Amino acid sequence: MKQILYFTLFIFFISVVSCGVDEECRKDKTVQLEVGFHKKTLNTTTNLYTNVALSVDSLTVQGLDTLGILKDSVLYKNQKKLSKISLPLNKFASESRFVIKFNDKTDTITISHTNTNEFLSLECGCLKVHTIDTVLTTGHYIDSVKIVNHSVKNNNNNAEHLQLYKNK
Amino acid sequence: MQSIYSYIKISSLLLCLGVFTVQAQKKTIEKPKDTTPEVPFFNGFTVQIDAASLVTTALIHGDSYSMEGAVQFNLKKKYYPIIEFGFAGADKISNDNVEFKTNAPFGRIGLDINLLKPKKDAKLTNNLFLAGVRLGMSNFAYSTTNLAITDDYWGNSQILNYNNQKSTKIWYEIVVGMKVEVIKHIYMGWNLRSKGLFKEDSQGNVYPWYIPGYGINTSSNWSGNYIIGYQF
């Protein structure tokens, strides 16, 4: 009987002491558009085109705002041997433009997209996810664009959304 | 914290075992003079309040509060159907100043079974070792406000406010506890509850941080009650 009483009291104290919850947000709050560079080469034995990752010798990427002014902050500055880039889409506009300088040739890529609010949790808040509508590009270096995945969400294993092709 | 949970679990189990062995010993002594009087179907009911939630709310000015009471019927001194009702709420501000608010009533229905055989001797002390289930429900409105989205590269920011969001949650609880008649008609006791939601929120929606009667909105949760009740 006494044991039950002690245990009852013990439980009472435990129930009074509430426990804290993990309040840190460990999730990434910005989603990135993953862009890969590719080239098609003709396999002479099979006579079929194969898709090969293209490594660009020197790459500079900058955003171009809605007024057509280059952003001061440069995303990639003269980076060597890149075959893949991650770009931030504009969270509050339906169009994002980037000026990409491949070695000595410059292309402007225009991505139109819709933005949706996505709630993560009280700790992490909301983030913007995007759905790509269309992609336009100038053709100085890039020959074609392929949209692999329209949905730009919190990225699972950095899968490509866009593929830019250079056909020699 | 995890170690405390396991400690509680283990000590609860040990206690259960202890109670059973004690009971078994008594049974062997009582057996010869067992004259099994007929147990009436209805044996009154207890009106009880949960002191744990009241004390917690009064002492700790935390993010949430809760008050609850219950009416528990005594059928055949074995089955104890229960109706629980209460009022709970939360006002929580996250590290990023996101604020969540809710206030709502909740209810639960359920059944406890007394695992101890009722005593037949003249000196009636009613000790109950109860195990049971509950079905809980709360229909509540909540708000999640001051959600900031900023664009570090392109500039600009936005504050999102989701007011008057509505939700209905249904959950189950598995309850284990004890109730002891300390003075005539006055019962005290405790119970531990393991809770689970039937349907979780879909990703991306502004789901509630706290559910009245359930607690913090995670797929499983636990809580404890400290009961003070009066037997009618």
PDB file of C-alpha atoms in Angstrom, chain B:
ATOM      1  CA  MET B   1      14.276  12.609 -21.248  1.00  0.00           C
ATOM      2  CA  GLN B   2      14.167   9.250 -22.989  1.00  0.00           C
ATOM      3  CA  SER B   3      15.676   7.585 -19.970  1.00  0.00           C
ATOM      4  CA  ILE B   4      12.925   9.023 -17.768  1.00  0.00           C
ATOM      5  CA  TYR B   5      10.287   7.563 -20.094  1.00  0.00           C
ATOM      6  CA  SER B   6      11.881   4.173 -19.964  1.00  0.00           C
ATOM      7  CA  TYR B   7      12.218   4.459 -16.193  1.00  0.00           C
ATOM      8  CA  ILE B   8       8.500   5.193 -15.911  1.00  0.00           C
ATOM      9  CA  LYS B   9       7.684   2.315 -18.213  1.00  0.00           C
ATOM     10  CA  ILE B  10       9.855  -0.101 -16.303  1.00  0.00           C
ATOM     11  CA  SER B  11       8.634   1.032 -12.896  1.00  0.00           C
ATOM     12  CA  SER B  12       5.006   0.814 -14.091  1.00  0.00           C
ATOM     13  CA  LEU B  13       5.617  -2.725 -15.248  1.00  0.00           C
ATOM     14  CA  LEU B  14       7.342  -3.653 -12.010  1.00  0.00           C
ATOM     15  CA  LEU B  15       4.501  -2.154 -10.052  1.00  0.00           C
ATOM     16  CA  CYS B  16       1.948  -4.107 -12.072  1.00  0.00           C
ATOM     17  CA  LEU B  17       3.849  -7.291 -11.379  1.00  0.00           C
ATOM     18  CA  GLY B  18       4.072  -6.374  -7.701  1.00  0.00           C
ATOM     19  CA  VAL B  19       0.353  -5.782  -7.475  1.00  0.00           C
ATOM     20  CA  PHE B  20      -0.406  -9.068  -9.156  1.00  0.00           C
ATOM     21  CA  THR B  21       1.847 -11.081  -6.911  1.00  0.00           C
ATOM     22  CA  VAL B  22       0.408  -9.433  -3.811  1.00  0.00           C
ATOM     23  CA  GLN B  23      -3.050 -10.190  -5.110  1.00  0.00           C
ATOM     24  CA  ALA B  24      -2.165 -13.770  -5.851  1.00  0.00           C
ATOM     25  CA  GLN B  25      -0.905 -14.268  -2.320  1.00  0.00           C
ATOM     26  CA  LYS B  26      -4.087 -12.866  -0.848  1.00  0.00           C
ATOM     27  CA  LYS B  27      -6.228 -14.973  -3.121  1.00  0.00           C
ATOM     28  CA  THR B  28      -4.775 -18.194  -1.764  1.00  0.00           C
ATOM     29  CA  ILE B  29      -5.596 -17.101   1.760  1.00  0.00           C
ATOM     30  CA  GLU B  30      -9.092 -15.956   0.880  1.00  0.00           C
ATOM     31  CA  LYS B  31     -10.076 -18.939  -1.182  1.00  0.00           C
ATOM     32  CA  PRO B  32     -11.501 -21.217   1.507  1.00  0.00           C
ATOM     33  CA  LYS B  33     -14.016 -18.646   2.806  1.00  0.00           C
ATOM     34  CA  ASP B  34     -15.078 -17.412  -0.640  1.00  0.00           C
ATOM     35  CA  THR B  35     -18.823 -16.996  -0.659  1.00  0.00           C
ATOM     36  CA  THR B  36     -19.117 -14.831  -3.815  1.00  0.00           C
ATOM     37  CA  PRO B  37     -21.936 -12.368  -3.164  1.00  0.00           C
ATOM     38  CA  GLU B  38     -23.703 -11.069  -6.273  1.00  0.00           C
ATOM     39  CA  VAL B  39     -22.065  -7.828  -7.459  1.00  0.00           C
ATOM     40  CA  PRO B  40     -24.742  -5.267  -8.443  1.00  0.00           C
ATOM     41  CA  PHE B  41     -24.662  -3.967 -12.010  1.00  0.00           C
ATOM     42  CA  PHE B  42     -24.539  -0.261 -11.193  1.00  0.00           C
ATOM     43  CA  ASN B  43     -22.303   0.858  -8.356  1.00  0.00           C
ATOM     44  CA  GLY B  44     -22.491   4.615  -8.676  1.00  0.00           C
ATOM     45  CA  PHE B  45     -20.126   6.971 -10.443  1.00  0.00           C
ATOM     46  CA  THR B  46     -17.204   9.264  -9.647  1.00  0.00           C
ATOM     47  CA  VAL B  47     -16.872  12.865 -10.701  1.00  0.00           C
ATOM     48  CA  GLN B  48     -13.198  13.617 -10.999  1.00  0.00           C
ATOM     49  CA  ILE B  49     -10.843  16.386 -12.013  1.00  0.00           C
ATOM     50  CA  ASP B  50      -7.324  16.178 -13.321  1.00  0.00           C
ATOM     51  CA  ALA B  51      -5.048  17.904 -10.835  1.00  0.00           C
ATOM     52  CA  ALA B  52      -1.913  17.422 -12.938  1.00  0.00           C
ATOM     53  CA  SER B  53      -3.091  19.673 -15.752  1.00  0.00           C
ATOM     54  CA  LEU B  54      -4.385  22.269 -13.282  1.00  0.00           C
ATOM     55  CA  VAL B  55      -1.123  22.369 -11.326  1.00  0.00           C
ATOM     56  CA  THR B  56       0.942  22.428 -14.504  1.00  0.00           C
ATOM     57  CA  THR B  57      -1.129  25.287 -15.885  1.00  0.00           C
ATOM     58  CA  ALA B  58      -0.910  27.221 -12.616  1.00  0.00           C
ATOM     59  CA  LEU B  59       2.782  26.671 -11.897  1.00  0.00           C
ATOM     60  CA  ILE B  60       4.348  26.695 -15.323  1.00  0.00           C
ATOM     61  CA  HIS B  61       3.291  29.535 -17.533  1.00  0.00           C
ATOM     62  CA  GLY B  62       4.207  27.547 -20.570  1.00  0.00           C
ATOM     63  CA  ASP B  63       3.086  27.506 -24.140  1.00  0.00           C
ATOM     64  CA  SER B  64      -0.049  25.529 -23.478  1.00  0.00           C
ATOM     65  CA  TYR B  65      -2.670  24.985 -20.811  1.00  0.00           C
ATOM     66  CA  SER B  66      -5.282  22.341 -20.191  1.00  0.00           C
ATOM     67  CA  MET B  67      -8.096  21.639 -17.767  1.00  0.00           C
ATOM     68  CA  GLU B  68     -10.088  18.479 -17.681  1.00  0.00           C
ATOM     69  CA  GLY B  69     -12.626  16.516 -15.739  1.00  0.00           C
ATOM     70  CA  ALA B  70     -14.452  13.252 -16.093  1.00  0.00           C
ATOM     71  CA  VAL B  71     -17.413  11.175 -15.023  1.00  0.00           C
ATOM     72  CA  GLN B  72     -16.665   7.513 -14.557  1.00  0.00           C
ATOM     73  CA  PHE B  73     -19.329   4.891 -13.993  1.00  0.00           C
ATOM     74  CA  ASN B  74     -18.845   1.712 -12.022  1.00  0.00           C
ATOM     75  CA  LEU B  75     -20.503  -1.290 -13.619  1.00  0.00           C
ATOM     76  CA  LYS B  76     -20.213  -4.618 -11.797  1.00  0.00           C
ATOM     77  CA  LYS B  77     -17.029  -3.271 -10.108  1.00  0.00           C
ATOM     78  CA  LYS B  78     -15.172  -4.362 -13.213  1.00  0.00           C
ATOM     79  CA  TYR B  79     -16.159  -2.142 -16.121  1.00  0.00           C
ATOM     80  CA  TYR B  80     -15.659   1.576 -15.801  1.00  0.00           C
ATOM     81  CA  PRO B  81     -17.028   3.527 -18.767  1.00  0.00           C
ATOM     82  CA  ILE B  82     -15.774   7.099 -18.745  1.00  0.00           C
ATOM     83  CA  ILE B  83     -16.637  10.406 -20.325  1.00  0.00           C
ATOM     84  CA  GLU B  84     -13.855  12.988 -20.205  1.00  0.00           C
ATOM     85  CA  PHE B  85     -14.161  16.597 -21.211  1.00  0.00           C
ATOM     86  CA  GLY B  86     -11.928  19.606 -20.973  1.00  0.00           C
ATOM     87  CA  PHE B  87     -10.677  22.832 -22.379  1.00  0.00           C
ATOM     88  CA  ALA B  88      -7.190  23.434 -23.637  1.00  0.00           C
ATOM     89  CA  GLY B  89      -5.198  25.905 -25.609  1.00  0.00           C
ATOM     90  CA  ALA B  90      -1.798  27.135 -26.603  1.00  0.00           C
ATOM     91  CA  ASP B  91      -0.020  30.348 -27.378  1.00  0.00           C
ATOM     92  CA  LYS B  92       3.387  29.510 -28.697  1.00  0.00           C
ATOM     93  CA  ILE B  93       5.976  31.766 -30.263  1.00  0.00           C
ATOM     94  CA  SER B  94       8.802  30.071 -32.129  1.00  0.00           C
ATOM     95  CA  ASN B  95      12.409  31.236 -32.291  1.00  0.00           C
ATOM     96  CA  ASP B  96      11.588  33.008 -35.546  1.00  0.00           C
ATOM     97  CA  ASN B  97       8.604  34.762 -33.935  1.00  0.00           C
ATOM     98  CA  VAL B  98       6.000  32.638 -35.629  1.00  0.00           C
ATOM     99  CA  GLU B  99       2.961  32.589 -33.356  1.00  0.00           C
ATOM    100  CA  PHE B 100       0.496  29.757 -32.954  1.00  0.00           C
ATOM    101  CA  LYS B 101      -2.765  30.188 -31.041  1.00  0.00           C
ATOM    102  CA  THR B 102      -5.698  27.979 -30.220  1.00  0.00           C
ATOM    103  CA  ASN B 103      -8.361  27.590 -27.532  1.00  0.00           C
ATOM    104  CA  ALA B 104     -10.945  24.858 -27.699  1.00  0.00           C
ATOM    105  CA  PRO B 105     -12.937  22.257 -25.813  1.00  0.00           C
ATOM    106  CA  PHE B 106     -12.302  18.576 -26.287  1.00  0.00           C
ATOM    107  CA  GLY B 107     -13.928  15.326 -25.296  1.00  0.00           C
ATOM    108  CA  ARG B 108     -13.073  11.678 -24.921  1.00  0.00           C
ATOM    109  CA  ILE B 109     -15.095   8.564 -24.336  1.00  0.00           C
ATOM    110  CA  GLY B 110     -13.717   5.241 -23.268  1.00  0.00           C
ATOM    111  CA  LEU B 111     -13.732   2.249 -21.033  1.00  0.00           C
ATOM    112  CA  ASP B 112     -11.474   1.112 -18.223  1.00  0.00           C
ATOM    113  CA  ILE B 113     -11.365  -2.406 -16.873  1.00  0.00           C
ATOM    114  CA  ASN B 114     -10.347  -3.076 -13.302  1.00  0.00           C
ATOM    115  CA  LEU B 115      -7.703  -5.755 -13.322  1.00  0.00           C
ATOM    116  CA  LEU B 116      -8.005  -6.352  -9.578  1.00  0.00           C
ATOM    117  CA  LYS B 117     -10.768  -8.578  -8.276  1.00  0.00           C
ATOM    118  CA  PRO B 118     -13.140  -6.630  -5.970  1.00  0.00           C
ATOM    119  CA  LYS B 119     -12.573  -7.372  -2.300  1.00  0.00           C
ATOM    120  CA  LYS B 120     -15.228  -9.352  -0.610  1.00  0.00           C
ATOM    121  CA  ASP B 121     -14.291  -8.778   3.000  1.00  0.00           C
ATOM    122  CA  ALA B 122     -16.238  -6.348   5.174  1.00  0.00           C
ATOM    123  CA  LYS B 123     -13.474  -3.739   5.313  1.00  0.00           C
ATOM    124  CA  LEU B 124     -14.064  -2.188   1.921  1.00  0.00           C
ATOM    125  CA  THR B 125     -11.112  -0.378   0.477  1.00  0.00           C
ATOM    126  CA  ASN B 126     -11.645   0.160  -3.183  1.00  0.00           C
ATOM    127  CA  ASN B 127      -8.347   0.038  -4.969  1.00  0.00           C
ATOM    128  CA  LEU B 128      -8.532  -0.070  -8.700  1.00  0.00           C
ATOM    129  CA  PHE B 129      -5.857  -0.983 -11.162  1.00  0.00           C
ATOM    130  CA  LEU B 130      -7.273   0.205 -14.438  1.00  0.00           C
ATOM    131  CA  ALA B 131      -6.379  -0.369 -18.041  1.00  0.00           C
ATOM    132  CA  GLY B 132      -8.433   1.019 -20.852  1.00  0.00           C
ATOM    133  CA  VAL B 133      -8.838   2.856 -24.084  1.00  0.00           C
ATOM    134  CA  ARG B 134     -10.164   6.271 -25.080  1.00  0.00           C
ATOM    135  CA  LEU B 135     -11.392   7.856 -28.250  1.00  0.00           C
ATOM    136  CA  GLY B 136     -10.698  11.578 -28.236  1.00  0.00           C
ATOM    137  CA  MET B 137     -11.960  14.361 -30.430  1.00  0.00           C
ATOM    138  CA  SER B 138     -11.518  18.089 -30.725  1.00  0.00           C
ATOM    139  CA  ASN B 139     -12.934  20.491 -33.245  1.00  0.00           C
ATOM    140  CA  PHE B 140     -10.919  23.679 -33.032  1.00  0.00           C
ATOM    141  CA  ALA B 141      -9.879  26.853 -34.749  1.00  0.00           C
ATOM    142  CA  TYR B 142      -6.289  28.009 -34.746  1.00  0.00           C
ATOM    143  CA  SER B 143      -4.066  30.677 -36.162  1.00  0.00           C
ATOM    144  CA  THR B 144      -0.470  30.595 -37.310  1.00  0.00           C
ATOM    145  CA  THR B 145       0.787  34.102 -37.851  1.00  0.00           C
ATOM    146  CA  ASN B 146       3.904  36.100 -38.606  1.00  0.00           C
ATOM    147  CA  LEU B 147       5.417  33.562 -40.970  1.00  0.00           C
ATOM    148  CA  ALA B 148       8.160  35.436 -42.775  1.00  0.00           C
ATOM    149  CA  ILE B 149       9.509  34.543 -46.174  1.00  0.00           C
ATOM    150  CA  THR B 150      12.538  36.445 -47.379  1.00  0.00           C
ATOM    151  CA  ASP B 151      14.395  36.238 -50.630  1.00  0.00           C
ATOM    152  CA  ASP B 152      18.053  36.710 -49.860  1.00  0.00           C
ATOM    153  CA  TYR B 153      19.190  36.857 -53.449  1.00  0.00           C
ATOM    154  CA  TRP B 154      16.490  38.737 -55.318  1.00  0.00           C
ATOM    155  CA  GLY B 155      15.385  40.812 -52.360  1.00  0.00           C
ATOM    156  CA  ASN B 156      11.906  41.401 -51.008  1.00  0.00           C
ATOM    157  CA  SER B 157      10.071  39.677 -48.187  1.00  0.00           C
ATOM    158  CA  GLN B 158       6.587  38.755 -47.155  1.00  0.00           C
ATOM    159  CA  ILE B 159       4.722  38.067 -43.913  1.00  0.00           C
ATOM    160  CA  LEU B 160       2.063  35.369 -44.051  1.00  0.00           C
ATOM    161  CA  ASN B 161      -0.798  35.138 -41.575  1.00  0.00           C
ATOM    162  CA  TYR B 162      -3.131  32.182 -41.446  1.00  0.00           C
ATOM    163  CA  ASN B 163      -6.038  33.136 -39.214  1.00  0.00           C
ATOM    164  CA  ASN B 164      -9.112  31.153 -38.271  1.00  0.00           C
ATOM    165  CA  GLN B 165      -7.935  27.826 -39.652  1.00  0.00           C
ATOM    166  CA  LYS B 166     -10.274  24.993 -38.743  1.00  0.00           C
ATOM    167  CA  SER B 167      -9.464  21.426 -37.907  1.00  0.00           C
ATOM    168  CA  THR B 168     -11.069  18.338 -36.407  1.00  0.00           C
ATOM    169  CA  LYS B 169      -8.797  15.752 -34.894  1.00  0.00           C
ATOM    170  CA  ILE B 170      -9.612  12.273 -33.687  1.00  0.00           C
ATOM    171  CA  TRP B 171      -7.170  10.200 -31.712  1.00  0.00           C
ATOM    172  CA  TYR B 172      -6.951   7.093 -29.553  1.00  0.00           C
ATOM    173  CA  GLU B 173      -5.373   6.647 -26.161  1.00  0.00           C
ATOM    174  CA  ILE B 174      -4.229   3.614 -24.265  1.00  0.00           C
ATOM    175  CA  VAL B 175      -4.515   4.283 -20.565  1.00  0.00           C
ATOM    176  CA  VAL B 176      -3.019   2.518 -17.555  1.00  0.00           C
ATOM    177  CA  GLY B 177      -3.517   3.800 -14.045  1.00  0.00           C
ATOM    178  CA  MET B 178      -4.593   3.361 -10.474  1.00  0.00           C
ATOM    179  CA  LYS B 179      -7.355   4.767  -8.335  1.00  0.00           C
ATOM    180  CA  VAL B 180      -7.393   4.486  -4.558  1.00  0.00           C
ATOM    181  CA  GLU B 181     -10.156   5.431  -2.151  1.00  0.00           C
ATOM    182  CA  VAL B 182      -8.164   7.559   0.306  1.00  0.00           C
ATOM    183  CA  ILE B 183     -11.049   8.750   2.491  1.00  0.00           C
ATOM    184  CA  LYS B 184     -14.604   7.507   2.187  1.00  0.00           C
ATOM    185  CA  HIS B 185     -15.967   8.603  -1.208  1.00  0.00           C
ATOM    186  CA  ILE B 186     -12.766  10.448  -2.091  1.00  0.00           C
ATOM    187  CA  TYR B 187     -10.588   8.837  -4.720  1.00  0.00           C
ATOM    188  CA  MET B 188      -7.093   9.710  -5.808  1.00  0.00           C
ATOM    189  CA  GLY B 189      -5.094   8.183  -8.550  1.00  0.00           C
ATOM    190  CA  TRP B 190      -2.984   8.582 -11.599  1.00  0.00           C
ATOM    191  CA  ASN B 191      -2.812   7.320 -15.102  1.00  0.00           C
ATOM    192  CA  LEU B 192      -0.448   7.368 -18.029  1.00  0.00           C
ATOM    193  CA  ARG B 193      -1.651   7.719 -21.574  1.00  0.00           C
ATOM    194  CA  SER B 194      -0.054   6.805 -24.823  1.00  0.00           C
ATOM    195  CA  LYS B 195      -1.770   8.671 -27.632  1.00  0.00           C
ATOM    196  CA  GLY B 196      -1.860   8.371 -31.373  1.00  0.00           C
ATOM    197  CA  LEU B 197      -3.547  10.333 -34.133  1.00  0.00           C
ATOM    198  CA  PHE B 198      -5.710   8.507 -36.632  1.00  0.00           C
ATOM    199  CA  LYS B 199      -4.877  10.788 -39.528  1.00  0.00           C
ATOM    200  CA  GLU B 200      -1.784  12.924 -39.837  1.00  0.00           C
ATOM    201  CA  ASP B 201      -1.635  16.233 -41.626  1.00  0.00           C
ATOM    202  CA  SER B 202      -0.650  16.307 -45.241  1.00  0.00           C
ATOM    203  CA  GLN B 203       2.658  17.948 -46.064  1.00  0.00           C
ATOM    204  CA  GLY B 204       2.719  21.600 -47.008  1.00  0.00           C
ATOM    205  CA  ASN B 205      -0.525  22.630 -45.318  1.00  0.00           C
ATOM    206  CA  VAL B 206      -0.528  24.943 -42.322  1.00  0.00           C
ATOM    207  CA  TYR B 207      -1.141  22.288 -39.727  1.00  0.00           C
ATOM    208  CA  PRO B 208      -1.768  23.052 -36.033  1.00  0.00           C
ATOM    209  CA  TRP B 209       1.165  22.883 -33.625  1.00  0.00           C
ATOM    210  CA  TYR B 210      -1.044  21.857 -30.708  1.00  0.00           C
ATOM    211  CA  ILE B 211      -4.261  19.854 -30.510  1.00  0.00           C
ATOM    212  CA  PRO B 212      -6.517  20.479 -27.474  1.00  0.00           C
ATOM    213  CA  GLY B 213      -6.804  17.274 -25.457  1.00  0.00           C
ATOM    214  CA  TYR B 214      -4.038  15.598 -27.417  1.00  0.00           C
ATOM    215  CA  GLY B 215      -1.041  17.847 -26.919  1.00  0.00           C
ATOM    216  CA  ILE B 216       1.703  18.767 -29.327  1.00  0.00           C
ATOM    217  CA  ASN B 217       0.814  17.594 -32.807  1.00  0.00           C
ATOM    218  CA  THR B 218       3.094  14.641 -33.395  1.00  0.00           C
ATOM    219  CA  SER B 219       2.019  11.231 -34.666  1.00  0.00           C
ATOM    220  CA  SER B 220       2.300   9.828 -31.157  1.00  0.00           C
ATOM    221  CA  ASN B 221       2.281  11.542 -27.828  1.00  0.00           C
ATOM    222  CA  TRP B 222       1.969  10.766 -24.149  1.00  0.00           C
ATOM    223  CA  SER B 223       0.579  12.413 -21.049  1.00  0.00           C
ATOM    224  CA  GLY B 224      -0.346  11.701 -17.468  1.00  0.00           C
ATOM    225  CA  ASN B 225      -3.220  12.608 -15.230  1.00  0.00           C
ATOM    226  CA  TYR B 226      -3.487  12.912 -11.489  1.00  0.00           C
ATOM    227  CA  ILE B 227      -7.065  12.275 -10.505  1.00  0.00           C
ATOM    228  CA  ILE B 228      -9.024  13.586  -7.552  1.00  0.00           C
ATOM    229  CA  GLY B 229     -12.576  12.362  -7.549  1.00  0.00           C
ATOM    230  CA  TYR B 230     -15.724  12.023  -5.501  1.00  0.00           C
ATOM    231  CA  GLN B 231     -17.792   8.881  -5.560  1.00  0.00           C
ATOM    232  CA  PHE B 232     -21.578   9.244  -5.693  1.00  0.00           C
TER     233      PHE B 232
END
